[in-house]
CSV table of N, CA and C in Angstrom, one decimal:
chain,number,residue,atom,x,y,z
A,289,MET,N,-15.7,-8.7,9.6
A,289,MET,CA,-16.9,-9.0,10.4
A,289,MET,C,-17.4,-10.4,10.5
A,290,ALA,N,-16.7,-11.3,9.6
A,290,ALA,CA,-17.2,-12.6,9.7
A,290,ALA,C,-16.7,-13.4,10.9
A,291,ALA,N,-15.4,-12.9,11.5
A,291,ALA,CA,-14.6,-13.6,12.4
A,291,ALA,C,-15.3,-13.2,13.8
A,292,VAL,N,-16.1,-12.4,13.8
A,292,VAL,CA,-16.8,-12.0,15.4
A,292,VAL,C,-17.8,-13.0,15.7
A,293,GLY,N,-18.2,-13.7,14.8
A,293,GLY,CA,-19.3,-14.6,15.3
A,293,GLY,C,-18.6,-16.1,15.9
A,294,HIS,N,-19.6,-17.1,15.9
A,294,HIS,CA,-19.0,-18.4,16.4
A,294,HIS,C,-18.6,-19.3,15.4
A,295,HIS,N,-17.4,-19.1,14.9
A,295,HIS,CA,-16.6,-20.1,13.9
A,295,HIS,C,-15.5,-20.9,14.5
A,296,SER,N,-14.9,-21.4,13.7
A,296,SER,CA,-13.9,-22.5,14.2
A,296,SER,C,-12.7,-21.7,14.4
A,297,VAL,N,-11.6,-22.1,15.0
A,297,VAL,CA,-10.3,-21.3,15.2
A,297,VAL,C,-9.5,-21.3,13.8
A,298,PHE,N,-9.9,-22.2,13.2
A,298,PHE,CA,-9.0,-22.1,11.8
A,298,PHE,C,-9.6,-20.9,10.9
A,299,ALA,N,-10.9,-20.9,10.9
A,299,ALA,CA,-11.4,-19.9,10.1
A,299,ALA,C,-11.2,-18.5,10.6
A,300,THR,N,-11.0,-18.3,11.8
A,300,THR,CA,-10.9,-17.1,12.6
A,300,THR,C,-9.4,-16.6,12.5
A,301,SER,N,-8.4,-17.7,12.4
A,301,SER,CA,-7.0,-17.5,12.1
A,301,SER,C,-6.9,-17.0,10.8
A,302,LEU,N,-7.3,-17.8,9.8
A,302,LEU,CA,-7.2,-17.5,8.6
A,302,LEU,C,-7.6,-16.1,8.1
A,303,LEU,N,-8.9,-15.6,8.6
A,303,LEU,CA,-9.3,-14.3,8.4
A,303,LEU,C,-8.4,-13.2,9.2
A,304,ALA,N,-7.9,-13.6,10.2
A,304,ALA,CA,-7.0,-12.8,10.9
A,304,ALA,C,-5.6,-12.6,9.9
A,305,LEU,N,-5.1,-13.6,9.5
A,305,LEU,CA,-4.0,-13.6,8.4
A,305,LEU,C,-4.2,-12.8,7.1
A,306,LEU,N,-5.4,-13.0,6.8
A,306,LEU,CA,-5.9,-12.1,5.6
A,306,LEU,C,-5.8,-10.8,5.8
A,307,ALA,N,-6.4,-10.1,7.0
A,307,ALA,CA,-6.5,-9.0,7.4
A,307,ALA,C,-5.1,-8.4,7.7
A,308,LEU,N,-4.0,-9.0,8.2
A,308,LEU,CA,-2.7,-8.7,8.4
A,308,LEU,C,-2.0,-8.5,6.9
A,309,GLY,N,-2.3,-9.3,6.0
A,309,GLY,CA,-1.9,-9.2,4.6
A,309,GLY,C,-2.3,-8.0,4.0
A,310,MET,N,-3.6,-7.5,4.2
A,310,MET,CA,-4.4,-6.6,3.6
A,310,MET,C,-3.6,-5.2,4.3
A,311,ALA,N,-3.5,-5.2,5.5
A,311,ALA,CA,-2.9,-4.0,6.1
A,311,ALA,C,-1.5,-3.9,5.7
A,312,HIS,N,-0.7,-4.8,5.6
A,312,HIS,CA,0.7,-4.6,5.1
A,312,HIS,C,0.5,-4.2,3.4
A,313,SER,N,-0.3,-4.5,2.8
A,313,SER,CA,-0.6,-4.1,1.3
A,313,SER,C,-1.0,-2.7,1.5
A,314,LEU,N,-1.9,-2.3,2.5
A,314,LEU,CA,-2.2,-0.8,2.6
A,314,LEU,C,-1.1,-0.1,3.0
A,315,THR,N,-0.4,-0.4,3.8
A,315,THR,CA,0.9,0.3,4.4
A,315,THR,C,1.9,0.7,3.2
A,316,VAL,N,2.2,-0.5,2.5
A,316,VAL,CA,3.0,-0.3,1.2
A,316,VAL,C,2.4,0.6,0.3
A,317,GLU,N,1.3,0.5,0.0
A,317,GLU,CA,0.7,1.5,-1.1
A,317,GLU,C,0.6,3.0,-0.4
A,318,ILE,N,0.3,3.0,0.8
A,318,ILE,CA,0.5,4.6,1.4
A,318,ILE,C,1.9,5.1,1.3
A,319,GLN,N,2.9,4.0,1.4
A,319,GLN,CA,4.2,4.7,1.2
A,319,GLN,C,4.6,4.9,-0.3
A,320,ARG,N,4.1,4.2,-1.1
A,320,ARG,CA,4.3,4.3,-2.5
A,320,ARG,C,3.5,5.7,-3.0
A,321,GLN,N,2.4,5.9,-2.5
A,321,GLN,CA,1.6,7.1,-3.1
A,321,GLN,C,2.3,8.4,-2.2
A,322,ALA,N,2.6,8.2,-1.1
A,322,ALA,CA,3.2,9.4,-0.4
A,322,ALA,C,4.7,9.8,-1.0
A,323,HIS,N,5.4,8.8,-1.4
A,323,HIS,CA,6.8,9.0,-1.9
A,323,HIS,C,6.9,9.3,-3.5
A,324,ARG,N,5.7,9.7,-4.0
A,324,ARG,CA,5.7,10.0,-5.5
A,324,ARG,C,6.6,11.3,-5.6
A,325,ARG,N,7.1,11.4,-6.5
A,325,ARG,CA,8.2,12.5,-6.9
A,325,ARG,C,7.2,13.8,-7.5
A,326,SER,N,6.9,14.8,-6.8
A,326,SER,CA,6.5,16.0,-7.3
A,326,SER,C,6.8,17.0,-6.0
A,327,GLY,N,7.1,18.2,-6.4
A,327,GLY,CA,7.4,19.2,-5.3
A,327,GLY,C,6.4,19.8,-4.5
A,328,ARG,N,5.2,19.3,-4.6
A,328,ARG,CA,4.1,19.9,-3.8
A,328,ARG,C,2.9,19.1,-3.8
A,329,TRP,N,2.2,19.5,-2.7
A,329,TRP,CA,0.8,18.5,-2.4
A,329,TRP,C,-0.2,18.8,-3.5
A,330,GLU,N,-0.6,18.0,-4.0
A,330,GLU,CA,-1.6,17.8,-5.1
A,330,GLU,C,-2.8,17.2,-4.9
A,331,ARG,N,-3.6,17.2,-5.8
A,331,ARG,CA,-5.2,16.7,-5.8
A,331,ARG,C,-5.1,15.4,-5.5
A,332,HIS,N,-4.3,14.5,-5.9
A,332,HIS,CA,-4.2,13.1,-5.5
A,332,HIS,C,-3.9,13.1,-4.0
A,333,ASP,N,-3.4,13.9,-3.5
A,333,ASP,CA,-3.0,13.7,-2.2
A,333,ASP,C,-4.2,14.1,-1.3
A,334,VAL,N,-4.8,15.0,-1.9
A,334,VAL,CA,-6.0,15.3,-1.0
A,334,VAL,C,-7.1,14.3,-1.1
A,335,VAL,N,-7.2,13.6,-2.2
A,335,VAL,CA,-8.1,12.7,-2.4
A,335,VAL,C,-7.7,11.4,-1.4
A,336,ASN,N,-6.6,11.1,-1.4
A,336,ASN,CA,-6.2,10.0,-0.5
A,336,ASN,C,-6.4,10.3,0.9
A,337,THR,N,-6.1,11.5,1.3
A,337,THR,CA,-6.4,11.8,2.6
A,337,THR,C,-7.8,11.9,3.2
A,338,VAL,N,-8.7,12.3,2.0
A,338,VAL,CA,-10.2,12.4,2.4
A,338,VAL,C,-10.7,11.0,2.5
A,339,LEU,N,-10.2,10.1,1.5
A,339,LEU,CA,-10.7,8.8,1.4
A,339,LEU,C,-10.3,8.0,2.8
A,340,LEU,N,-9.2,8.1,3.2
A,340,LEU,CA,-8.7,7.4,4.6
A,340,LEU,C,-9.5,8.1,5.6
A,341,ALA,N,-9.7,9.4,5.6
A,341,ALA,CA,-10.5,9.9,7.1
A,341,ALA,C,-11.9,9.6,6.9
A,342,SER,N,-12.4,9.4,5.6
A,342,SER,CA,-14.0,9.1,5.5
A,342,SER,C,-14.1,7.6,6.0
A,343,TRP,N,-13.1,6.8,5.5
A,343,TRP,CA,-13.3,5.3,6.2
A,343,TRP,C,-13.0,5.3,7.5
A,344,ALA,N,-12.4,6.2,8.2
A,344,ALA,CA,-12.3,6.3,9.6
A,344,ALA,C,-13.6,6.6,10.3
A,345,VAL,N,-14.2,7.7,9.6
A,345,VAL,CA,-15.4,8.2,10.1
A,345,VAL,C,-16.6,7.3,9.9
A,346,GLY,N,-16.6,6.6,8.8
A,346,GLY,CA,-17.6,5.6,8.6
A,346,GLY,C,-17.5,4.3,9.4
A,347,SER,N,-16.3,3.7,9.8
A,347,SER,CA,-16.1,2.7,10.7
A,347,SER,C,-16.6,3.2,12.2
A,348,LEU,N,-16.4,4.6,12.4
A,348,LEU,CA,-16.6,5.0,13.9
A,348,LEU,C,-18.0,5.3,13.9
A,349,THR,N,-18.9,5.6,12.8
A,349,THR,CA,-20.2,5.6,12.8
A,349,THR,C,-20.9,4.2,13.1
A,350,ILE,N,-20.4,3.2,12.3
A,350,ILE,CA,-20.9,1.7,12.6
A,350,ILE,C,-20.6,1.4,14.1
A,351,ALA,N,-19.5,1.7,14.7
A,351,ALA,CA,-19.3,1.5,16.1
A,351,ALA,C,-20.2,2.1,17.1
A,352,ALA,N,-20.4,3.2,16.7
A,352,ALA,CA,-21.5,4.1,17.5
A,352,ALA,C,-23.1,3.8,17.4
A,353,LEU,N,-23.4,3.0,16.3
A,353,LEU,CA,-24.8,2.8,16.2
A,353,LEU,C,-25.2,2.0,17.4
A,354,PRO,N,-26.7,2.2,18.0
A,354,PRO,CA,-27.0,1.6,19.1
A,354,PRO,C,-27.5,0.2,19.0
A,355,TYR,N,-27.9,-0.2,17.8
A,355,TYR,CA,-28.5,-1.5,17.7
A,355,TYR,C,-27.3,-2.6,17.2
A,356,THR,N,-26.1,-2.1,17.0
A,356,THR,CA,-24.8,-3.2,16.8
A,356,THR,C,-24.6,-3.9,18.0
A,357,SER,N,-24.0,-5.1,17.8
A,357,SER,CA,-23.6,-6.1,18.7
A,357,SER,C,-22.2,-5.6,19.2
A,358,ARG,N,-22.0,-5.9,20.5
A,358,ARG,CA,-20.6,-5.5,21.0
A,358,ARG,C,-19.4,-5.9,20.1
A,359,PRO,N,-19.3,-7.2,19.4
A,359,PRO,CA,-18.2,-7.4,18.7
A,359,PRO,C,-17.9,-6.6,17.6
A,360,ILE,N,-19.3,-6.1,16.9
A,360,ILE,CA,-19.2,-5.4,15.8
A,360,ILE,C,-18.7,-4.0,16.2
A,361,ARG,N,-19.1,-3.5,17.3
A,361,ARG,CA,-18.7,-2.1,17.8
A,361,ARG,C,-17.2,-2.2,18.1
A,362,VAL,N,-16.7,-3.2,18.7
A,362,VAL,CA,-15.3,-3.3,19.0
A,362,VAL,C,-14.4,-3.1,17.6
A,363,LEU,N,-15.0,-4.0,16.6
A,363,LEU,CA,-14.4,-4.2,15.3
A,363,LEU,C,-14.4,-2.8,14.5
A,364,GLY,N,-15.4,-2.2,14.5
A,364,GLY,CA,-15.6,-0.9,14.2
A,364,GLY,C,-14.8,0.2,14.8
A,365,LEU,N,-14.4,0.2,16.0
A,365,LEU,CA,-13.6,1.0,16.7
A,365,LEU,C,-12.1,0.5,16.3
A,366,ILE,N,-11.8,-0.6,16.1
A,366,ILE,CA,-10.2,-1.1,15.7
A,366,ILE,C,-10.2,-0.5,14.1
A,367,LEU,N,-11.2,-0.7,13.4
A,367,LEU,CA,-11.1,-0.3,12.0
A,367,LEU,C,-10.8,1.3,11.9
A,368,ALA,N,-11.6,2.0,12.8
A,368,ALA,CA,-11.7,3.5,13.0
A,368,ALA,C,-10.3,4.0,13.3
A,369,LEU,N,-9.7,3.3,14.4
A,369,LEU,CA,-8.5,3.8,14.8
A,369,LEU,C,-7.3,3.3,13.7
A,370,SER,N,-7.5,2.2,13.0
A,370,SER,CA,-6.6,1.9,12.1
A,370,SER,C,-6.5,2.8,10.9
A,371,TYR,N,-7.7,3.3,10.4
A,371,TYR,CA,-7.9,4.3,9.3
A,371,TYR,C,-7.4,5.6,9.8
A,372,ALA,N,-7.7,5.7,11.0
A,372,ALA,CA,-7.3,7.2,11.4
A,372,ALA,C,-5.6,7.3,11.5
A,373,PHE,N,-5.1,6.3,12.1
A,373,PHE,CA,-3.7,5.9,12.0
A,373,PHE,C,-3.0,6.1,10.3
A,374,ALA,N,-3.7,5.3,9.7
A,374,ALA,CA,-3.0,5.4,8.1
A,374,ALA,C,-3.2,6.6,7.6
A,375,CYS,N,-4.3,7.6,7.9
A,375,CYS,CA,-4.4,8.9,7.3
A,375,CYS,C,-3.5,9.6,7.9
A,376,ALA,N,-3.1,9.6,9.3
A,376,ALA,CA,-2.1,10.4,9.7
A,376,ALA,C,-0.7,10.2,9.3
A,377,TYR,N,-0.4,8.6,9.0
A,377,TYR,CA,0.8,8.3,8.4
A,377,TYR,C,1.1,8.8,7.1
A,378,PHE,N,-0.1,8.7,6.2
A,378,PHE,CA,0.2,9.3,4.8
A,378,PHE,C,0.5,10.7,4.9
A,379,VAL,N,-0.1,11.5,5.5
A,379,VAL,CA,0.0,12.9,5.6
A,379,VAL,C,1.5,13.1,6.2
A,380,ALA,N,1.8,12.5,7.1
A,380,ALA,CA,3.3,12.7,7.5
A,380,ALA,C,4.3,12.3,6.5
A,381,GLU,N,4.1,11.1,5.9
A,381,GLU,CA,5.0,10.7,4.8
A,381,GLU,C,4.9,11.6,3.7
A,382,ARG,N,3.8,12.1,3.2
A,382,ARG,CA,3.7,12.9,2.1
A,382,ARG,C,4.3,14.3,2.5
A,383,ARG,N,4.2,14.9,3.6
A,383,ARG,CA,4.8,16.1,4.0
A,383,ARG,C,6.3,16.0,3.8
A,384,ARG,N,6.8,14.7,4.5
A,384,ARG,CA,8.3,14.4,4.5
A,384,ARG,C,8.8,14.6,3.1
A,385,ALA,N,8.0,13.7,2.1
A,385,ALA,CA,8.5,13.6,0.8
A,385,ALA,C,8.4,14.9,0.0
A,386,VAL,N,7.4,15.9,0.5
A,386,VAL,CA,7.3,17.0,-0.4
A,386,VAL,C,8.5,18.0,0.2
A,387,ALA,N,8.8,18.0,1.4
A,387,ALA,CA,9.8,18.8,2.0
A,387,ALA,C,11.3,18.5,1.6
A,388,ALA,N,11.4,17.0,1.3
A,388,ALA,CA,12.8,16.5,1.0
A,388,ALA,C,13.3,17.1,-0.6
A,389,PRO,N,14.6,17.5,-0.5
A,389,PRO,CA,15.0,18.2,-1.7
A,389,PRO,C,14.9,17.0,-3.0
A,390,LEU,N,14.8,17.5,-4.0
A,390,LEU,CA,14.7,16.4,-5.2
A,390,LEU,C,16.1,16.3,-5.5
A,391,SER,N,16.4,14.9,-5.4
A,391,SER,CA,17.8,14.5,-5.7
A,391,SER,C,18.0,14.3,-7.1
A,392,THR,N,19.0,14.7,-7.7
A,392,THR,CA,19.2,14.6,-9.1
A,392,THR,C,20.7,13.8,-9.2
A,393,ALA,N,20.5,13.0,-10.2
A,393,ALA,CA,21.6,12.2,-10.4
A,393,ALA,C,22.7,12.9,-11.0
A,394,PRO,N,23.8,12.6,-10.7
A,394,PRO,CA,25.1,13.1,-11.2
A,394,PRO,C,25.3,12.7,-12.8
A,395,SER,N,25.7,14.0,-13.5
A,395,SER,CA,25.6,13.8,-14.9
A,395,SER,C,27.1,13.0,-15.3
A,396,VAL,N,27.3,12.5,-16.4
A,396,VAL,CA,28.6,11.5,-16.7
A,396,VAL,C,29.7,12.4,-16.7
A,397,SER,N,29.6,13.7,-16.8
A,397,SER,CA,30.8,14.6,-16.7
A,397,SER,C,31.1,15.1,-15.2
A,398,GLU,N,30.1,14.9,-14.4
A,398,GLU,CA,30.6,15.2,-13.1
A,398,GLU,C,31.0,13.9,-12.3
A,399,SER,N,30.7,12.9,-12.9
A,399,SER,CA,31.1,11.6,-12.0
A,399,SER,C,32.5,11.0,-12.4
A,400,SER,N,32.8,11.4,-13.4
A,400,SER,CA,34.0,10.8,-14.0
A,400,SER,C,35.2,11.6,-14.4
A,401,PRO,N,36.2,11.8,-13.6
A,401,PRO,CA,37.1,12.7,-13.9
A,401,PRO,C,38.1,12.3,-15.4
A,402,VAL,N,38.1,13.2,-16.1
A,402,VAL,CA,38.8,12.9,-17.5
A,402,VAL,C,40.0,13.7,-17.5
């Protein structure tokens, strides 16, 4: 939100790069959480989904408030869309990981003919 005011180009670009780095970190963490090895949907998955969805709703609420400025509304909409896509991405990746068969490593007797 600090980047939407009247700041220098350097400060705005630095904040944009920071936001991109954090978005990348969030994407990597979503992938890591989604590809945990378990055969079913668990409580942790529900918590992750609820958190991402509630952040999307919270950002959308801030964007819909009548007394916020236009740049804050635009930023709220961008964040709401980003969190909604992150939530959908997590659910899709987790469903794919749960549906994938567990790969078992071949034992020593199976891999080497004696």
